[in-house]
C-alpha positions as MATLAB code, in Angstrom:
seq = 'MVFSRLRPGRLVFLTTTTTIVVALGGAVYYRPSATLTTGPNPGHWGGPSHYLPGKVVTPEHLESQKKFRTTMSNAEVIESPDPAVLKLARTVVIGVIATVIELGMNSYGYNKYTPVPSPEYDALLRYALKPHSKTLLTVSNHCCTLDDPILFGCILPPSHKWDYRYHRWSLCSQEICFKHPLSAAFFGAGKVMPIKRGDGVDQPLLLQFCQRAAKPGSWVHLFPEGKIFQSGSVGSLYFNARPPAVAADIGKLKWGVGKVVAHCPNPVALVPLHHVGMEGVVPQRSDGELRTHVPQPGNEAVLRVGREVYVDDIIEEWEAENGKLWKYGESGAERWESTRKEKELYSKIARRVEEALEDLEREAKADTTPGVVEGYRRIGEIKVFNEQEEEREREAGEENQSLYR';
ca = [
     -40.324    2.904  -25.787;
     -38.277    5.934  -24.759;
     -34.983    4.075  -25.197;
     -36.045    2.710  -28.588;
     -36.329    6.281  -29.930;
     -32.835    7.244  -28.773;
     -29.980    7.234  -31.238;
     -27.311    4.573  -30.494;
     -24.727    7.246  -29.625;
     -27.028    8.972  -27.153;
     -28.035    5.632  -25.648;
     -24.386    4.724  -25.058;
     -23.733    8.162  -23.549;
     -26.782    7.913  -21.271;
     -25.887    4.387  -20.145;
     -22.263    5.304  -19.476;
     -23.178    8.465  -17.556;
     -25.745    6.624  -15.445;
     -23.251    3.873  -14.657;
     -20.599    6.375  -13.554;
     -23.044    8.358  -11.398;
     -24.378    5.220   -9.686;
     -20.836    3.877   -9.182;
     -19.690    7.191   -7.692;
     -22.679    7.261   -5.366;
     -21.964    3.716   -4.197;
     -18.285    4.499   -3.648;
     -19.095    7.592   -1.573;
     -21.802    5.891    0.468;
     -19.709    2.817    1.342;
     -16.340    4.564    1.630;
     -13.992    3.504    4.468;
     -13.793    6.014    7.303;
     -10.635    7.196    9.046;
      -9.973    6.697   12.760;
      -9.711   10.141   14.348;
     -10.901   10.010   17.943;
      -9.381    6.778   19.285;
      -5.961    5.173   19.628;
      -2.652    6.420   21.075;
      -2.925    9.699   19.119;
      -6.593   10.780   19.249;
      -7.427   14.036   17.546;
      -4.705   13.659   14.930;
      -4.583   12.213   11.418;
      -1.381   10.234   11.921;
       1.876   10.277   10.018;
       5.314   11.692   10.844;
       3.900   15.203   11.310;
       0.624   14.330   13.028;
       1.265   16.844   15.814;
       1.506   19.784   13.416;
      -1.494   22.175   13.363;
      -2.363   21.216    9.789;
      -2.887   17.609   10.837;
      -5.162   18.291   13.808;
      -8.680   16.932   13.415;
     -11.305   19.679   13.248;
     -15.087   19.394   13.824;
     -15.481   19.811   10.052;
     -13.282   16.751    9.499;
     -15.366   14.701   11.910;
     -18.551   15.799   10.180;
     -17.152   15.055    6.707;
     -16.422   11.486    7.788;
     -20.147   10.930    8.371;
     -21.646   12.979    5.539;
     -23.344   10.947    2.768;
     -21.970    7.731    4.312;
     -23.647    4.561    5.534;
     -24.108    4.323    9.302;
     -22.334    0.959    9.272;
     -18.800    0.866   10.645;
     -15.862   -0.257    8.511;
     -16.003   -3.647   10.211;
     -19.734   -4.052    9.486;
     -19.182   -3.198    5.812;
     -16.442   -5.856    5.652;
     -18.633   -8.501    7.278;
     -21.673   -7.763    5.089;
     -22.078   -9.020    1.506;
     -20.934   -6.393   -0.977;
     -23.900   -4.305   -2.194;
     -24.427   -4.175   -5.959;
     -23.543   -0.463   -6.150;
     -20.230   -1.101   -4.351;
     -19.422   -3.943   -6.747;
     -20.147   -1.595   -9.617;
     -17.942    1.122   -8.094;
     -15.036   -1.298   -7.686;
     -15.451   -2.580  -11.215;
     -15.404    0.921  -12.693;
     -12.556    2.355  -10.590;
     -10.260   -0.665  -10.727;
     -11.007   -1.456  -14.364;
     -10.411    2.100  -15.586;
      -7.221    2.595  -13.540;
      -5.788   -0.791  -14.567;
      -6.543   -0.100  -18.236;
      -4.992    3.382  -18.135;
      -1.879    1.981  -16.477;
      -1.649   -0.851  -18.991;
      -1.841    1.637  -21.858;
       0.611    4.070  -20.285;
       3.136    1.473  -19.148;
       3.147   -1.065  -21.948;
       1.206    0.166  -24.979;
       2.225    3.774  -25.555;
       5.684    3.744  -24.000;
       5.203    6.510  -21.428;
       6.904    4.138  -18.995;
       7.582    0.403  -19.114;
       6.807   -2.561  -16.861;
       9.148   -5.570  -17.058;
       8.656   -8.666  -14.888;
      11.688  -10.910  -14.433;
      10.565  -14.341  -15.726;
      10.821  -16.997  -13.033;
       8.950  -19.962  -11.536;
       8.171  -17.679   -8.572;
       6.455  -15.134  -10.830;
       4.365  -17.928  -12.371;
       3.463  -19.162   -8.879;
       2.321  -15.660   -7.899;
      -0.012  -15.532  -10.905;
      -1.447  -18.934   -9.992;
      -2.161  -17.729   -6.473;
      -3.773  -14.555   -7.833;
      -5.887  -16.219  -10.532;
      -6.726  -19.729   -9.297;
      -9.070  -20.590   -6.388;
      -7.261  -21.672   -3.209;
      -7.852  -21.751    0.549;
      -4.788  -19.759    1.598;
      -4.374  -16.050    2.228;
      -1.973  -14.589   -0.331;
       0.109  -11.902    1.383;
       2.554  -10.079   -0.872;
       5.155   -7.724    0.580;
       7.461   -5.367   -1.274;
       9.780   -2.398   -1.048;
       8.115    0.997   -1.446;
       9.805    3.429   -3.856;
       7.103    5.751   -5.159;
       3.575    7.003   -4.469;
       2.349    5.086   -7.535;
       3.945    1.718   -6.709;
       0.660    0.076   -5.801;
      -1.565    0.986   -8.775;
       1.178    0.636  -11.392;
       2.690   -2.663  -10.264;
      -0.579   -4.402   -9.465;
      -2.276   -2.879  -12.479;
       0.350   -4.575  -14.621;
       0.697   -7.955  -12.885;
      -2.748   -9.259  -13.795;
      -3.381  -10.243  -17.432;
      -5.798   -8.082  -19.498;
      -8.551  -10.692  -19.200;
      -8.738  -10.113  -15.412;
      -8.130   -6.375  -15.114;
     -11.816   -5.440  -15.010;
     -12.762   -8.099  -12.474;
     -12.204   -6.452   -9.110;
     -12.346   -9.809   -7.308;
      -8.861  -10.717   -8.570;
      -7.203   -7.515   -7.381;
      -5.354   -7.167   -4.074;
      -6.403   -5.344   -0.910;
      -3.877   -2.775    0.233;
      -3.313   -0.038    2.829;
      -2.763    3.714    2.525;
      -2.083    6.327    5.206;
      -5.386    7.891    6.181;
      -3.937   11.425    6.232;
      -3.038   11.024    2.551;
      -5.840    8.961    1.014;
      -8.831    9.249    3.355;
      -8.893   12.858    4.509;
     -11.715   13.916    2.169;
     -14.901   12.002    1.248;
     -14.183   11.903   -2.501;
     -10.602   10.649   -2.111;
     -11.808    8.110    0.471;
     -14.478    6.959   -1.996;
     -11.954    6.616   -4.817;
      -9.373    4.655   -2.828;
     -11.987    2.576   -1.044;
     -13.491    1.530   -4.385;
      -9.948    0.652   -5.463;
      -9.731   -1.905   -2.619;
      -7.513    0.279   -0.447;
      -8.088    0.585    3.303;
      -6.918    3.298    5.717;
      -4.158    2.937    8.303;
      -3.070    5.494   10.896;
       0.682    5.897   10.940;
       2.065    6.105   14.455;
      -0.762    4.150   16.129;
       1.098    0.830   16.149;
       0.025   -2.757   15.639;
      -2.950   -2.626   18.008;
      -4.975   -0.025   16.110;
      -8.474   -1.069   14.985;
      -7.730   -0.149   11.359;
      -5.174   -2.973   11.170;
      -7.770   -5.363   12.554;
     -10.155   -4.328    9.774;
      -7.431   -5.045    7.213;
      -6.881   -8.437    8.851;
     -10.586   -9.180    8.528;
     -10.042   -8.955    4.777;
      -7.055  -11.296    5.061;
      -9.127  -13.774    7.077;
     -11.220  -14.697    4.044;
      -9.821  -17.830    2.338;
      -8.463  -17.103   -1.132;
      -8.028  -13.389   -0.426;
      -5.039  -11.383   -1.657;
      -3.672   -8.625    0.562;
      -0.532   -6.541    0.121;
       1.695   -4.663    2.566;
       4.595   -2.259    2.213;
       6.356   -3.256    5.459;
       8.836   -0.370    5.274;
       5.881    1.805    6.293;
       6.888    4.685    4.017;
       8.630    5.438    0.725;
      12.384    4.815    0.499;
      14.154    6.135   -2.597;
      17.606    5.115   -1.389;
      17.800    1.830   -3.297;
      18.139   -0.011    0.036;
      15.262   -1.712    1.844;
      14.250    0.286    4.912;
      17.507    2.225    5.253;
      19.697    5.132    4.081;
      16.756    7.526    3.901;
      15.123   10.179    6.061;
      13.171    8.929    9.095;
      14.639    5.439    8.691;
      15.352    3.612   11.917;
      18.886    4.397   13.129;
      21.345    1.548   12.412;
      21.601    0.589   16.088;
      17.810    0.395   16.440;
      17.412   -1.462   13.122;
      20.037   -3.995   14.245;
      18.020   -4.597   17.409;
      14.398   -4.679   16.187;
      14.737   -4.730   12.391;
      14.124   -2.215    9.611;
      10.508   -3.146    8.894;
       7.237   -2.450   10.687;
       5.890   -5.282   12.800;
       2.369   -5.151   11.385;
       3.336   -7.738    8.776;
       4.216  -10.109   11.626;
       0.837   -9.606   13.291;
      -1.081  -10.184   10.052;
       0.761  -13.486    9.520;
       0.856  -14.738   13.107;
      -2.882  -14.510   13.789;
      -4.285  -15.345   10.347;
      -6.811  -18.221   10.579;
      -5.750  -19.518    7.134;
      -2.388  -20.806    5.912;
      -0.510  -17.774    4.550;
       1.365  -17.728    1.238;
       3.890  -15.004    2.062;
       5.446  -13.836   -1.214;
       8.166  -11.125   -1.384;
       8.389   -8.736   -4.349;
      11.180   -6.317   -5.203;
      11.158   -3.630   -7.860;
      13.491   -0.947   -9.130;
      12.793    1.905  -11.544;
       9.689    3.420   -9.947;
      11.799    6.032   -8.138;
      12.014    8.102  -11.321;
       8.258    8.062  -11.917;
       7.540   10.345   -8.955;
      10.886   11.496   -7.510;
      11.037   12.973   -4.031;
      13.163   15.476   -2.161;
      15.446   14.202    0.588;
      12.774   15.173    3.155;
      10.115   13.090    1.389;
       8.277   15.958   -0.322;
       7.253   15.225   -3.901;
       9.190   17.002   -6.637;
       6.225   16.706   -8.942;
       2.680   15.398   -8.855;
       2.871   14.468  -12.545;
       4.295   10.992  -13.320;
       7.560   11.338  -15.216;
       8.181    9.390  -18.481;
      11.092    7.262  -19.604;
      11.280    4.854  -16.663;
      11.321    1.061  -16.634;
       9.882   -0.700  -13.582;
      11.552   -4.090  -13.219;
       9.749   -6.487  -10.867;
      11.188   -9.702   -9.482;
       9.314  -12.197   -7.319;
      11.079  -14.168   -4.602;
      10.562  -17.594   -3.151;
       7.705  -17.983   -0.712;
       8.750  -17.024    2.820;
       8.088  -19.696    5.452;
       7.745  -18.696    9.089;
       6.120  -21.871   10.443;
       9.254  -22.707   12.443;
       9.169  -19.303   14.172;
       5.475  -19.669   15.047;
       5.834  -23.292   16.193;
       8.757  -22.393   18.465;
       6.770  -19.508   19.984;
       3.662  -21.661   20.523;
       5.735  -24.405   22.161;
       6.828  -21.883   24.794;
       3.725  -19.688   25.109;
       0.706  -21.694   23.962;
      -1.552  -21.529   20.917;
      -1.881  -18.179   19.150;
      -5.345  -16.673   18.874;
      -6.673  -16.040   15.371;
      -8.568  -13.007   14.124;
     -11.863  -13.867   12.511;
     -12.352  -16.614   15.096;
     -11.940  -15.447   18.675;
      -9.192  -12.850   18.501;
     -11.090   -9.645   17.828;
     -12.079   -9.133   21.458;
      -8.421   -9.211   22.554;
      -6.766   -7.435   19.656;
      -4.173   -5.763   21.880;
      -0.881   -7.667   21.665;
       1.290   -8.743   24.551;
       5.027   -8.040   24.774;
       5.760  -11.680   23.934;
       3.548  -11.511   20.861;
       5.304   -8.374   19.665;
       8.617  -10.197   19.953;
       7.131  -12.832   17.638;
       6.024  -10.152   15.145;
       9.556   -8.777   15.159;
      11.033  -12.176   14.299;
       8.583  -12.657   11.430;
       9.328   -9.155   10.135;
      13.049   -9.934   10.257;
      12.467  -13.037    8.118;
      10.582  -10.869    5.592;
      13.396   -8.298    5.727;
      15.947  -10.985    4.868;
      13.856  -12.124    1.892;
      13.554   -8.568    0.536;
      17.283   -7.962    1.006;
      18.044  -11.182   -0.900;
      15.960   -9.864   -3.802;
      17.696   -6.494   -3.524;
      21.099   -8.177   -3.838;
      19.865  -10.060   -6.907;
      18.666   -6.791   -8.440;
      21.947   -4.988   -7.775;
      23.855   -7.850   -9.408;
      21.547   -7.752  -12.457;
      23.220   -6.191  -15.490;
      20.147   -5.886  -17.713;
      19.700   -2.310  -19.027;
      16.440   -1.592  -17.214;
      17.835   -2.465  -13.764;
      21.132   -0.647  -14.360;
      19.232    2.462  -15.500;
      16.935    2.252  -12.468;
      19.825    2.317  -10.013;
      21.526    5.064  -12.045;
      18.415    7.228  -11.615;
      18.394    6.549   -7.877;
      21.938    7.903   -7.783;
      20.897   10.949   -9.823;
      18.026   11.721   -7.445;
      20.359   11.450   -4.450;
      22.973   13.763   -5.997;
      20.307   16.279   -7.053;
      18.857   16.320   -3.528;
      22.293   16.814   -1.969;
      23.074   19.691   -4.327;
      19.711   21.303   -3.612;
      20.262   21.012    0.142;
      23.677   22.631   -0.235;
      22.181   25.531   -2.242;
      19.454   26.028    0.376;
      22.016   25.965    3.159;
      24.179   28.552    1.384;
      21.136   30.732    0.697;
      20.181   30.551    4.372;
      23.658   31.554    5.488;
      23.636   34.453    3.019;
      20.259   35.683    4.312;
      21.505   35.532    7.893;
      24.575   37.586    7.006;
      22.319   40.374    5.693;
      20.842   40.893    9.175;
      24.099   40.881   11.117;
];
């Protein structure tokens, strides 16, 4: 009776407001929590600067992780059926973000998304949209803080953007995305899980991500470089990259991708992606600091999909020498810590992924289409600008020192 007396406009407003409030409450209550008191670096957030005072975990941080949150652990939330309010939160967050990105990238020309047509791109869409029993694991280079939402917001067709079940699961550094309850709620509802940089392949947060990958038909994504590289080269020629001698020995990529693949209970469709053009959307300084928090216009993100990467031969050779690999989701959780031999296997798998990404990089650099050429030109501009800025800062520092002599 009350609703029948409301004007249509007010009814729409009331319904929309109620939906948003309920979705926000569900996102906050079921948000993923960071790992702060366990692992190789307890008491720190993780990341390259996790020993700096600003990164130290305070009692307030520990309390904020528990406030207004379910008492279930991350693992228990994963194992339980999704509550209705969490489904609603994911629908709202993912649907709104995907729609905004679609409008900004392709409808109003703020930036542009261009996939390179290929049988591999079509195969990726089939994996993403059609039921199957495999785990779809996509891997890509990482060029910008907005790579994940923009690229994956554009890959799916409009008919599937509001259905959260078709979207990928991904990872984000907990010191960036999960430090505060509201940001944790937002990213968690967007199907993003925390990871603690610097804690290695045996951290429990990676196991929780693998529990998502263990579900047949799931889609998970990794940036195996482990950080943003705006050098135009996969895993190299950028600050904090592995030195050439080390990269030649153990590879440029993080080994977590090898662990996810090696112990997955399902067959894994390992699909490499490479993109260029996102560097100009959120350019960075040479030390990794953002130049701006506002996405810049006039960029074209060109995405190419590579052939599926097969690592069965690597795994079969390892098992012939060392015995059957354990699988997470079956009997592996109780012995999540990896042996030295297993880490050698992860390294070999990561090297195979590295080769696939470098093949795509070579294809991109040989591409003469305007969008790709412009993307690499902007990478060069960012590099020159950073070098000039460093030179000015160095000269200013020398001048200041001379004043006190």
